[in-house]
Amino acid sequence: LKYLHKLIRLVRNVYIDLKTTGHFLGGTVATKHPHLGVTAIGSTDYSLMPALFGATLRADDVFVDVGCGKGRVLCWLVHKGYTNQLIGVELDPEISARTRLHLKKHSNISIISGNIFDNLPANATFFYLYNPFNEEIAKAFKQALESSYLPQGRTIRVLYYYSHCVKLFKDDPRWSIHEFSIGFQKEATLLTLNH
Ligand SMILES: C[S@@+](CC[C@H](N)C(=O)[O-])C[C@H]1O[C@@H](n2cnc3c(N)ncnc32)[C@H](O)[C@@H]1O
């Protein structure tokens, strides 16, 4: 049964990858930036995405995948028919160039090569994070969101999966926190920065 599940998962992954990019996007790549507090480049599993985004992402959101890696989150969103402006920012220049090439047929997707700290899209409303960085960098990211978006007087939301740095947000009254289950023993957190 375990092997059947694995096989079904592989078939689904290959199907969505090929349909949206023409390439298989599986596997994990070691990061070249461990000194920047960066984790390995693995993808969010497609099976978790309905629970992650189904009830959180709104039609008028400008979506940013912080550290988009090979782009599977963006693939899933176009596969499901989301027409939002979708932005992936990826630090690793080779990965981001390849992801841009793979996703170029989708006119609502843009891939930015570089560090999220230098590339916070001004019109962003919704950020997705799958464990891109360690606690020190997560703290700096929280501060960067506050200093970029609070002066604009806009509410932004951050969906944090694998949210082991969520405690940073808990003691700050500017942020509201909604933790929810996305599957067996898997939690995600939706953080809202209220202006
Ligand atoms: C665990 S992967 C997640 C990939 C993708 N978001 C997903 O869920 O499938 C984290 C990615 O974040 C990238 N990353 C880490 N720090 C970054 C930063 N400061 N700016 C942009 N990308 C970053 C890494 O290179 C890596 O590709």
XYZ file of C-alpha atoms and ligand atoms in Angstrom:
222
model
C 0.000 0.000 0.000
C 2.900 2.304 0.829
C 4.301 1.777 -2.665
C 0.908 2.401 -4.235
C 0.689 5.743 -2.431
C 4.185 6.621 -3.615
C 3.292 5.699 -7.163
C 0.076 7.744 -7.124
C 2.006 10.716 -5.730
C 4.679 10.393 -8.423
C 2.095 10.177 -11.203
C 0.308 13.272 -9.876
C 3.601 15.177 -9.530
C 4.713 14.267 -13.053
C 1.289 15.174 -14.454
C 1.152 18.683 -12.903
C 4.855 19.360 -13.608
C 4.598 18.363 -17.285
C 1.265 20.062 -17.865
C 2.476 23.402 -16.512
C 6.191 23.423 -17.459
C 6.964 20.513 -19.770
C 9.616 19.345 -17.278
C 9.780 17.099 -14.203
C 10.504 19.244 -11.137
C 11.086 16.580 -8.472
C 14.086 16.167 -6.190
C 15.932 18.320 -3.688
C 18.992 20.438 -4.484
C 21.573 21.454 -1.857
C 21.744 25.208 -1.344
C 24.840 27.163 -2.327
C 23.985 29.764 0.322
C 24.088 28.041 3.751
C 25.890 31.088 5.147
C 22.761 33.139 4.418
C 20.717 30.864 6.644
C 19.166 29.195 3.623
C 17.743 25.679 3.801
C 17.850 23.056 1.033
C 15.786 23.624 -2.098
C 12.872 21.194 -1.804
C 9.299 21.742 -2.965
C 6.041 21.910 -1.074
C 4.138 18.707 -1.817
C 1.267 19.167 -4.282
C -1.007 17.136 -1.984
C -0.788 19.868 0.687
C -1.596 22.785 -1.592
C -5.425 22.557 -1.548
C -5.355 22.842 2.258
C -2.706 25.575 2.155
C -4.216 27.867 -0.447
C -7.859 26.831 -0.903
C -9.217 28.891 1.980
C -6.501 31.537 2.216
C -5.674 32.963 -1.224
C -8.230 35.475 -2.552
C -8.943 36.347 -6.166
C -7.506 39.861 -5.816
C -4.284 38.874 -4.010
C -0.880 39.584 -5.494
C 0.944 36.399 -4.546
C 4.658 36.080 -3.748
C 6.418 32.759 -3.201
C 9.401 33.756 -1.039
C 12.133 31.466 -2.333
C 10.134 29.830 -5.132
C 12.791 27.204 -5.934
C 11.673 25.085 -8.887
C 8.282 26.774 -8.888
C 5.878 23.974 -7.963
C 3.631 26.264 -5.906
C 3.221 28.556 -8.918
C 2.613 25.486 -11.117
C -0.158 24.268 -8.850
C -1.847 27.666 -8.772
C -1.978 27.953 -12.585
C -2.959 24.274 -12.837
C -5.956 25.097 -10.605
C -6.865 28.115 -12.725
C -5.790 30.951 -10.428
C -5.365 34.087 -12.529
C -3.781 36.220 -9.783
C -0.522 38.019 -10.409
C 1.964 35.360 -9.209
C 5.550 36.309 -8.347
C 8.369 33.946 -7.418
C 11.552 35.372 -5.908
C 14.523 32.989 -5.830
C 18.015 33.616 -4.514
C 19.806 30.902 -6.461
C 20.486 32.399 -9.925
C 20.647 29.089 -11.808
C 17.452 27.748 -10.259
C 15.593 31.011 -10.785
C 16.689 31.255 -14.431
C 15.544 27.698 -15.088
C 12.242 28.255 -13.267
C 11.627 31.433 -15.308
C 12.218 29.495 -18.518
C 9.955 26.636 -17.428
C 7.082 28.965 -16.531
C 7.393 31.521 -19.318
C 4.178 30.470 -21.086
C 2.100 31.661 -18.110
C 1.614 35.393 -18.528
C 0.478 35.955 -14.923
C 3.752 34.515 -13.523
C 7.008 36.406 -13.108
C 10.210 35.075 -11.563
C 12.641 37.489 -9.942
C 16.264 36.385 -9.449
C 17.703 37.668 -6.203
C 17.318 38.066 -2.496
C 13.778 38.709 -1.213
C 15.169 41.501 0.974
C 16.089 43.492 -2.153
C 13.003 42.445 -4.111
C 9.887 42.953 -2.025
C 7.173 43.654 -4.641
C 5.451 46.939 -3.737
C 1.980 45.660 -4.658
C 2.256 42.279 -2.882
C -0.612 41.284 -0.593
C 0.081 37.603 0.130
C 3.431 35.953 0.868
C 4.040 32.220 1.010
C 7.006 30.844 2.933
C 8.058 27.220 3.043
C 10.915 27.259 5.446
C 13.245 29.424 3.331
C 15.453 30.641 6.145
C 16.611 30.273 9.733
C 15.324 32.211 12.731
C 17.716 35.132 12.440
C 16.752 35.742 8.819
C 13.071 35.153 9.571
C 13.284 37.937 12.155
C 14.856 40.284 9.616
C 12.166 39.308 7.097
C 9.416 40.169 9.592
C 11.007 43.582 10.119
C 11.395 44.123 6.370
C 7.663 43.429 5.852
C 6.757 45.855 8.616
C 8.957 48.661 7.326
C 7.909 48.149 3.685
C 4.147 47.672 4.022
C 3.016 49.405 7.240
C 3.775 52.895 5.838
C 1.612 52.027 2.788
C -1.330 51.489 5.155
C -2.117 48.099 3.631
C -2.896 44.798 5.300
C -0.703 41.956 4.112
C -0.892 38.249 4.853
C 1.872 35.698 5.180
C 1.192 31.998 4.865
C 3.897 30.177 6.700
C 4.281 26.419 6.215
C 6.743 24.519 8.367
C 6.330 27.466 10.664
C 9.031 26.824 13.229
C 9.795 30.555 13.526
C 6.193 31.542 14.228
C 6.979 32.462 17.827
C 8.648 35.615 16.509
C 5.197 36.911 15.563
C 3.320 35.783 18.662
C 4.321 38.603 20.981
C 3.774 41.361 18.460
C 0.271 42.909 18.610
C 0.544 44.174 15.025
C 0.334 40.590 13.796
C -2.659 38.296 14.134
C -2.067 34.581 13.959
C -4.229 31.746 12.708
C -2.776 28.252 12.979
C -4.518 25.514 11.007
C -4.056 21.880 10.107
C -3.137 20.979 6.526
C -2.993 17.215 7.003
C -1.839 14.561 9.414
C 0.521 16.220 11.922
C 1.077 19.103 9.525
C 0.347 22.679 10.493
C 0.512 25.979 8.711
C 0.105 29.491 10.027
C -1.605 32.451 8.429
C -0.143 35.702 9.742
C -1.825 39.035 9.124
C 0.038 42.320 9.448
C -2.638 44.853 10.340
C -1.959 48.481 9.636
C 12.462 24.900 0.891
S 12.625 25.783 -0.643
C 10.921 26.100 -1.018
C 10.596 26.215 -2.511
C 9.160 26.635 -2.838
N 8.753 27.814 -2.101
C 8.168 25.541 -2.557
O 7.473 25.624 -1.551
O 8.085 24.579 -3.336
C 13.221 27.358 -0.066
C 13.802 28.246 -1.159
O 14.032 29.559 -0.643
C 15.175 30.108 -1.292
N 15.624 31.241 -0.483
C 16.173 31.190 0.753
N 16.470 32.410 1.199
C 16.086 33.288 0.234
C 16.135 34.704 0.124
N 16.661 35.454 1.092
N 15.654 35.271 -1.005
C 15.136 34.512 -1.996
N 15.072 33.161 -1.943
C 15.529 32.540 -0.841
C 16.115 28.924 -1.351
O 17.134 29.115 -2.341
C 15.137 27.793 -1.712
O 15.013 27.639 -3.114
